[in-house]
Short mmCIF file of C-alpha atoms and ligand atoms in Angstrom, two decimals:
data_model
loop_
_atom_site.label_atom_id
_atom_site.label_comp_id
_atom_site.label_asym_id
_atom_site.label_seq_id
_atom_site.Cartn_x
_atom_site.Cartn_y
_atom_site.Cartn_z
CA UNK A 666 -39.59 30.25 80.92
CA UNK A 667 -37.82 30.55 77.97
CA UNK A 668 -38.82 31.91 74.11
CA UNK A 669 -37.02 31.27 70.41
CA UNK A 670 -34.86 33.92 68.94
CA UNK A 671 -33.97 34.13 65.57
CA UNK A 672 -30.61 36.10 65.33
CA UNK A 673 -30.03 37.55 62.16
CA UNK A 674 -26.06 37.65 60.84
CA UNK A 675 -26.03 37.64 57.53
CA UNK A 676 -22.32 37.08 57.06
CA UNK A 677 -20.31 35.82 54.63
CA UNK A 678 -18.40 32.61 57.02
CA UNK A 679 -15.01 33.67 56.26
CA UNK A 680 -16.03 37.17 57.27
CA UNK A 681 -12.84 37.74 59.78
CA UNK A 682 -10.57 36.22 57.97
CA UNK A 683 -11.50 37.81 54.56
CA UNK A 684 -10.69 41.53 56.74
CA UNK A 685 -7.61 40.16 58.50
CA UNK A 686 -6.86 39.22 54.95
CA UNK A 687 -6.77 42.98 53.95
CA UNK A 688 -4.93 44.54 55.99
CA UNK A 689 -1.95 42.74 56.17
CA UNK A 690 -2.09 42.52 52.17
CA UNK A 691 -2.40 46.48 52.62
CA UNK A 692 0.74 46.30 54.84
CA UNK A 693 3.09 44.46 52.82
CA UNK A 694 2.09 47.23 49.43
CA UNK A 695 3.09 49.64 51.91
CA UNK A 696 6.33 48.05 53.00
CA UNK A 697 6.84 46.92 49.32
CA UNK A 698 7.11 43.02 49.35
CA UNK A 699 4.13 41.62 46.57
CA UNK A 700 2.75 38.36 47.26
CA UNK A 701 2.01 35.68 45.32
CA UNK A 702 0.36 32.37 46.03
CA UNK A 703 1.41 29.35 44.04
CA UNK A 704 -1.85 26.51 43.00
CA UNK A 705 -1.82 23.64 41.36
CA UNK A 706 -2.89 20.53 41.22
CA UNK A 707 0.16 18.15 42.90
CA UNK A 708 3.30 17.68 41.12
CA UNK A 709 2.40 20.26 38.35
CA UNK A 710 5.44 22.13 38.73
CA UNK A 711 5.67 25.10 41.60
CA UNK A 712 8.84 23.98 43.74
CA UNK A 713 11.32 23.95 39.75
CA UNK A 714 9.04 27.11 38.46
CA UNK A 715 10.17 28.54 42.40
CA UNK A 716 14.06 26.95 41.72
CA UNK A 717 13.96 28.79 38.05
CA UNK A 718 12.92 31.94 39.20
CA UNK A 719 15.17 32.32 42.26
CA UNK A 720 17.86 31.39 39.77
CA UNK A 721 17.21 33.80 36.48
CA UNK A 722 17.04 36.80 38.45
CA UNK A 723 19.86 35.60 41.10
CA UNK A 724 20.75 39.04 43.74
CA UNK A 725 18.85 41.69 41.78
CA UNK A 726 15.49 40.60 43.81
CA UNK A 727 14.78 40.35 47.91
CA UNK A 728 12.44 36.96 47.39
CA UNK A 729 11.49 34.82 50.42
CA UNK A 730 8.85 32.26 50.23
CA UNK A 731 7.14 30.07 52.60
CA UNK A 732 6.00 26.57 51.58
CA UNK A 733 3.55 24.73 52.71
CA UNK A 734 3.62 20.89 52.51
CA UNK A 735 1.74 18.21 54.11
CA UNK A 736 4.36 16.51 56.12
CA UNK A 737 7.58 17.15 54.94
CA UNK A 738 9.95 19.97 53.76
CA UNK A 739 11.97 18.67 50.72
CA UNK A 740 9.98 21.61 48.84
CA UNK A 741 11.49 24.09 51.45
CA UNK A 742 15.48 22.08 51.13
CA UNK A 743 14.87 22.07 47.55
CA UNK A 744 14.57 26.06 47.42
CA UNK A 745 17.15 26.39 50.55
CA UNK A 746 20.25 26.81 48.66
CA UNK A 747 19.24 30.42 47.00
CA UNK A 748 16.13 31.80 48.88
CA UNK A 749 14.81 32.61 52.70
CA UNK A 750 12.45 29.34 53.03
CA UNK A 751 10.04 28.99 55.79
CA UNK A 752 7.87 25.25 55.46
CA UNK A 753 4.46 25.73 56.03
CA UNK A 754 2.82 22.16 57.61
CA UNK A 755 -0.56 21.78 57.03
CA UNK A 756 -0.43 17.97 59.54
CA UNK A 757 -2.94 16.68 56.24
CA UNK A 758 -4.61 19.49 56.16
CA UNK A 759 -5.74 20.15 52.28
CA UNK A 760 -5.31 23.77 52.23
CA UNK A 761 -2.58 26.75 53.26
CA UNK A 762 -4.86 29.27 56.06
CA UNK A 763 -3.90 32.99 56.57
CA UNK A 764 -2.93 31.45 60.69
CA UNK A 765 -0.31 29.62 59.14
CA UNK A 766 1.14 32.32 57.19
CA UNK A 767 1.54 34.64 59.69
CA UNK A 768 3.28 32.07 61.41
CA UNK A 769 5.73 31.40 59.13
CA UNK A 770 5.94 35.48 58.19
CA UNK A 771 7.60 35.56 62.62
CA UNK A 772 10.14 33.36 60.72
CA UNK A 773 11.74 34.12 58.35
CA UNK A 774 14.94 36.60 59.09
CA UNK A 775 13.99 39.80 57.02
CA UNK A 776 10.69 41.78 55.97
CA UNK A 777 11.99 43.66 53.59
CA UNK A 778 11.34 41.08 50.56
CA UNK A 779 10.05 42.73 47.20
CA UNK A 780 8.28 39.65 46.47
CA UNK A 781 7.22 37.22 48.98
CA UNK A 782 5.82 33.20 47.53
CA UNK A 783 3.35 31.10 49.45
CA UNK A 784 3.96 27.52 47.69
CA UNK A 785 0.38 26.24 48.32
CA UNK A 786 -0.94 22.28 48.81
CA UNK A 787 -1.73 20.76 45.87
CA UNK A 788 -4.72 20.97 45.18
CA UNK A 789 -7.11 22.83 42.93
CA UNK A 790 -10.11 22.84 45.32
CA UNK A 791 -9.38 24.42 49.27
CA UNK A 792 -6.86 26.47 48.39
CA UNK A 793 -9.23 28.22 46.29
CA UNK A 794 -11.93 29.49 49.00
CA UNK A 795 -8.81 30.18 51.57
CA UNK A 796 -7.68 34.30 50.77
CA UNK A 797 -4.34 34.34 52.22
CA UNK A 798 -3.40 38.07 52.04
CA UNK A 799 -2.13 37.85 48.49
CA UNK A 800 -1.61 40.49 45.89
CA UNK A 801 -1.34 38.21 43.22
CA UNK A 802 -3.19 34.60 42.49
CA UNK A 803 -1.18 32.14 40.52
CA UNK A 804 -2.26 28.44 39.26
CA UNK A 805 0.23 26.16 37.52
CA UNK A 806 -1.43 24.02 34.90
CA UNK A 807 1.80 21.91 33.75
CA UNK A 808 1.39 19.62 30.16
CA UNK A 809 1.31 16.57 31.36
CA UNK A 810 -2.54 17.08 32.60
CA UNK A 811 -4.88 18.10 30.55
CA UNK A 812 -5.87 21.58 28.52
CA UNK A 813 -9.14 20.72 29.72
CA UNK A 814 -8.55 21.57 33.57
CA UNK A 815 -8.90 24.84 33.50
CA UNK A 816 -13.28 23.53 33.11
CA UNK A 817 -12.79 21.80 35.31
CA UNK A 818 -11.66 23.68 38.68
CA UNK A 819 -13.69 26.99 37.98
CA UNK A 820 -13.46 28.03 41.32
CA UNK A 821 -9.69 28.26 41.31
CA UNK A 822 -9.57 29.28 37.95
CA UNK A 823 -11.59 32.21 38.40
CA UNK A 824 -10.15 33.70 42.02
CA UNK A 825 -6.73 33.46 39.98
CA UNK A 826 -4.80 36.34 37.68
CA UNK A 827 -1.69 34.66 35.61
CA UNK A 828 -1.93 30.89 34.35
CA UNK A 829 1.65 29.30 34.21
CA UNK A 830 1.56 26.64 31.67
CA UNK A 831 4.89 24.24 32.87
CA UNK A 832 7.21 21.79 31.90
CA UNK A 833 6.34 23.37 28.32
CA UNK A 834 9.13 20.83 27.05
CA UNK A 835 6.81 17.60 27.06
CA UNK A 836 4.75 19.17 24.32
CA UNK A 837 5.51 17.65 21.68
CA UNK A 838 5.24 13.94 23.82
CA UNK A 839 2.47 14.73 25.27
CA UNK A 840 -1.69 15.54 24.32
CA UNK A 841 -1.75 19.06 25.96
CA UNK A 842 -2.51 22.31 23.50
CA UNK A 843 -1.40 25.52 24.62
CA UNK A 844 -4.37 27.35 22.36
CA UNK A 845 -7.07 25.08 24.10
CA UNK A 846 -5.82 25.27 27.61
CA UNK A 847 -5.50 29.09 26.97
CA UNK A 848 -9.37 29.11 25.34
CA UNK A 849 -10.66 26.87 28.48
CA UNK A 850 -9.24 29.30 30.89
CA UNK A 851 -10.58 32.93 29.61
CA UNK A 852 -14.23 31.33 29.23
CA UNK A 853 -13.71 31.01 32.82
CA UNK A 854 -11.84 33.97 33.64
CA UNK A 855 -10.85 36.18 30.57
CA UNK A 856 -8.78 38.02 32.60
CA UNK A 857 -6.08 35.42 32.70
CA UNK A 858 -1.79 36.36 32.25
CA UNK A 859 -1.13 33.23 30.82
CA UNK A 860 2.27 31.91 30.35
CA UNK A 861 4.41 29.15 29.30
CA UNK A 862 7.42 27.93 30.49
CA UNK A 863 9.66 25.32 30.36
CA UNK A 864 11.37 25.49 34.30
CA UNK A 865 14.19 22.92 33.46
CA UNK A 866 15.90 25.11 30.31
CA UNK A 867 15.09 28.26 31.33
CA UNK A 868 12.60 29.51 29.15
CA UNK A 869 9.34 31.68 29.66
CA UNK A 870 11.16 32.51 32.47
CA UNK A 871 12.46 36.01 31.45
CA UNK A 872 8.78 36.98 30.85
CA UNK A 873 7.50 35.96 34.14
CA UNK A 874 9.25 37.23 35.99
CA UNK A 875 8.82 40.60 33.72
CA UNK A 876 5.25 40.23 34.69
CA UNK A 877 5.98 39.87 38.94
CA UNK A 878 8.40 43.03 38.14
CA UNK A 879 5.12 45.01 36.32
CA UNK A 880 2.95 43.71 39.13
CA UNK A 881 5.28 44.67 41.52
CA UNK A 882 4.99 48.19 40.33
CA UNK A 883 1.64 48.81 40.45
CA UNK A 884 1.06 48.25 43.39
CA UNK A 885 3.93 50.72 44.83
CA UNK A 886 1.98 53.50 42.38
CA UNK A 887 -1.54 51.96 44.45
CA UNK A 888 0.01 51.99 47.71
CA UNK A 889 2.11 55.40 47.54
CA UNK A 890 -2.13 56.90 46.42
CA UNK A 891 -2.89 56.53 49.70
CA UNK A 892 0.00 56.53 51.69
CA UNK A 893 -0.51 60.52 50.31
CA UNK A 894 -4.48 59.85 51.00
CA UNK A 895 -3.31 59.59 55.17
CA UNK A 896 -0.85 61.35 54.99
CA UNK A 897 -3.56 64.86 53.35
CA UNK B 556 -12.10 18.77 52.93
CA UNK B 557 -11.55 22.32 53.58
CA UNK B 558 -15.64 21.71 54.84
CA UNK B 559 -14.16 21.04 57.67
CA UNK B 560 -12.15 23.69 59.21
CA UNK B 561 -14.86 26.08 56.90
CA UNK B 562 -17.42 24.36 59.61
CA UNK B 563 -14.98 25.17 61.88
CA UNK B 564 -15.17 28.24 62.15
CA UNK B 565 -18.61 28.45 61.42
CA UNK B 566 -19.90 26.42 65.33
CA UNK B 567 -17.98 28.57 67.36
CA UNK B 568 -19.54 31.69 65.19
CA UNK B 569 -23.18 29.99 66.15
CA UNK B 570 -22.15 29.08 70.24
CA UNK B 571 -20.29 32.98 70.48
CA UNK B 572 -23.67 34.04 69.29
CA UNK B 573 -25.23 32.08 71.73
CA UNK B 574 -22.99 33.05 74.58
CA UNK B 575 -24.11 36.61 73.50
CA UNK B 576 -27.52 35.79 73.72
CA UNK B 577 -28.05 34.67 76.74
CA UNK B 578 -29.01 31.63 74.94
CA UNK B 579 -29.04 28.07 76.13
CA UNK B 580 -30.40 25.49 73.01
CA UNK B 581 -29.08 26.28 69.42
CA UNK B 582 -33.06 25.38 67.37
CA UNK B 583 -31.82 26.37 64.51
CA UNK B 584 -28.80 27.16 61.69
CA UNK B 585 -29.78 28.49 58.30
CA UNK B 586 -26.49 29.11 55.44
CA UNK B 587 -26.80 30.00 52.11
CA UNK B 588 -24.50 28.42 48.96
CA UNK B 589 -23.50 29.09 46.08
CA UNK B 590 -22.70 27.35 43.36
CA UNK B 591 -18.82 29.24 42.11
CA UNK B 592 -17.85 29.26 46.92
CA UNK B 593 -16.00 25.85 46.88
CA UNK B 594 -17.74 23.85 49.97
CA UNK B 595 -20.12 21.75 48.79
CA UNK B 596 -23.19 21.21 50.47
CA UNK B 597 -22.97 17.16 51.24
CA UNK B 598 -19.52 17.55 52.28
CA UNK B 599 -20.67 20.74 54.75
CA UNK B 600 -23.74 19.06 56.24
CA UNK B 601 -21.70 15.98 56.61
CA UNK B 602 -18.88 18.27 58.14
CA UNK B 603 -21.88 19.39 60.49
CA UNK B 604 -22.92 16.44 62.09
CA UNK B 605 -19.46 15.27 62.81
CA UNK B 606 -18.71 18.69 64.56
CA UNK B 607 -21.12 19.92 65.75
CA UNK B 608 -21.34 16.35 68.35
CA UNK B 609 -20.15 16.80 71.91
CA UNK B 610 -20.76 21.06 70.96
CA UNK B 611 -24.12 23.53 71.92
CA UNK B 612 -24.79 23.42 68.69
CA UNK B 613 -26.18 19.68 68.31
CA UNK B 614 -29.38 18.08 67.78
CA UNK B 615 -30.59 21.73 66.06
CA UNK B 616 -31.76 22.35 62.19
CA UNK B 617 -28.95 22.44 60.45
CA UNK B 618 -31.03 23.71 56.78
CA UNK B 619 -29.24 24.62 53.28
CA UNK B 620 -30.03 27.18 50.65
CA UNK B 621 -28.19 26.00 48.01
CA UNK B 622 -28.70 29.19 45.87
CA UNK B 623 -27.51 30.08 41.41
CA UNK B 624 -25.25 31.12 39.86
CA UNK B 625 -26.18 34.78 38.32
CA UNK B 626 -24.19 38.00 36.67
CA UNK B 627 -25.48 40.87 35.14
CA UNK B 628 -23.74 41.74 32.05
CA UNK B 629 -21.77 44.91 31.67
CA UNK B 630 -21.89 45.22 27.89
CA UNK B 631 -25.71 44.53 27.51
CA UNK B 632 -26.53 44.69 31.13
CA UNK B 633 -28.23 41.61 30.75
CA UNK B 634 -29.28 39.69 33.97
CA UNK B 635 -29.13 35.96 33.46
CA UNK B 636 -28.79 32.25 35.68
CA UNK B 637 -25.30 31.18 34.24
CA UNK B 638 -26.64 26.87 33.84
CA UNK B 639 -22.27 26.27 33.93
CA UNK B 640 -19.24 27.56 34.28
CA UNK B 641 -18.63 29.07 31.33
CA UNK B 642 -19.18 32.84 32.24
CA UNK B 643 -20.67 34.51 28.44
CA UNK B 644 -23.35 36.44 29.08
CA UNK B 645 -26.13 34.37 28.01
CA UNK B 646 -27.65 37.41 25.80
CA UNK B 647 -25.16 39.36 23.70
CA UNK B 648 -22.31 36.82 24.03
CA UNK B 649 -20.12 39.31 25.59
CA UNK B 650 -17.29 38.08 28.26
CA UNK B 651 -17.42 40.77 30.42
CA UNK B 652 -19.73 40.20 33.15
CA UNK B 653 -20.02 40.50 36.42
CA UNK B 654 -21.09 37.44 39.09
CA UNK B 655 -23.79 38.85 41.37
CA UNK B 656 -24.70 35.64 42.93
CA UNK B 657 -22.85 32.39 43.46
CA UNK B 658 -20.16 33.31 45.17
CA UNK B 659 -21.78 33.37 48.81
CA UNK B 660 -20.61 30.32 51.96
CA UNK B 661 -22.74 32.73 55.07
CA UNK B 662 -24.67 31.99 57.74
CA UNK B 663 -27.98 34.11 57.23
CA UNK B 664 -29.55 33.32 61.14
CA UNK B 665 -29.11 31.52 64.61
CA UNK B 666 -32.45 31.09 66.42
CA UNK B 667 -31.91 29.85 69.89
CA UNK B 668 -33.71 29.06 73.17
CA UNK B 669 -33.62 32.06 75.83
CA UNK B 670 -34.79 32.63 79.15
CA UNK B 671 -37.29 34.51 79.12
CA UNK B 672 -35.86 36.80 81.48
CA UNK B 673 -33.82 37.68 79.00
CA UNK B 674 -35.16 38.23 76.59
CA UNK B 675 -34.59 42.28 75.74
CA UNK B 676 -32.93 42.60 72.75
CA UNK B 677 -29.08 44.99 74.07
CA UNK B 678 -27.24 46.25 71.29
CA UNK B 679 -24.30 45.16 71.43
CA UNK B 680 -22.91 46.45 68.70
CA UNK B 681 -21.52 42.59 66.53
CA UNK B 682 -23.40 43.93 63.43
CA UNK B 683 -26.63 41.90 63.37
CA UNK B 684 -29.72 42.46 64.66
CA UNK B 685 -32.14 40.20 66.60
CA UNK B 686 -36.17 38.96 65.74
CA UNK B 687 -38.84 37.84 68.45
CA UNK B 688 -40.50 35.76 67.01
CA UNK B 689 -42.38 33.32 69.78
ZN1 LIG C 1211 -24.71 40.76 26.76
#
């Protein structure tokens, strides 16, 4: 004799992952490591932005990078002269998952970084649905793409807190308006901080790094308050 | 195509639930998907058909409820459905709106066949309830 039973679950399919990401994020906060998840379409200039960021800071900040790549380690090689880098190869998968990030972390030499950058796979769709324990999600939009891209990838722009407009040195030669991109993005996410940069000349990098420092300080203040709470 | 990895974890969760409840077969799986979930219902269905092959979920009914994108305005308190991904209040044009529905990719419920003997509901602390329908 068998019977039919309906089991009510009513739970997010990624509930377990989201819990794990939240735990990891708070461990990063306690350690003072501010985690930045960089997303974009392929070739938007995430690696160049990281190179420029690492050069700008030099030895003044301890930073590390986890580079997601489909198969090669070319991006990781470009960054290695500047900072500790670990490569996360997805073997063709279109996005990074938390388990890969955790594995990459174990291979990094130290753990007292002030900033950990995660360079996601070039894809404006899939990475939007995966929390990698980051404090900040930054979408990189290059001037060689359309300035109406935010509206085409709403989930990605809705879940990001900052937008870097890269390759601004090409603005005189391409049909891209920074204002139009900002307007388009603000219809999706009104609190998006925007940074026009040129990674090759270093233009805009100081403002971008200043923003990251401020964001990390805010995280430290919040983490400090939590610790006091636990201490009491 | 991250639908593949999401559906794979969905199938694992369903199989675990079925086993924990002494199920012998999975009859139906109901999920809900919102337009802002980042997953495409058609691709989710395809992924389900491919990945469920050879698992305990093969041949079960897979029901997808598509939920609308809705928001509440923090300025005028209006609740409304968003016809597109322009996040602006339809009443007062404010951009201070909170999404109330549309982000979800949720497993709602699973209907299983279970042995009569194992029919007594057991609290397992798994965060779900069971309901007898036959
Ligand atoms: Zn309003």
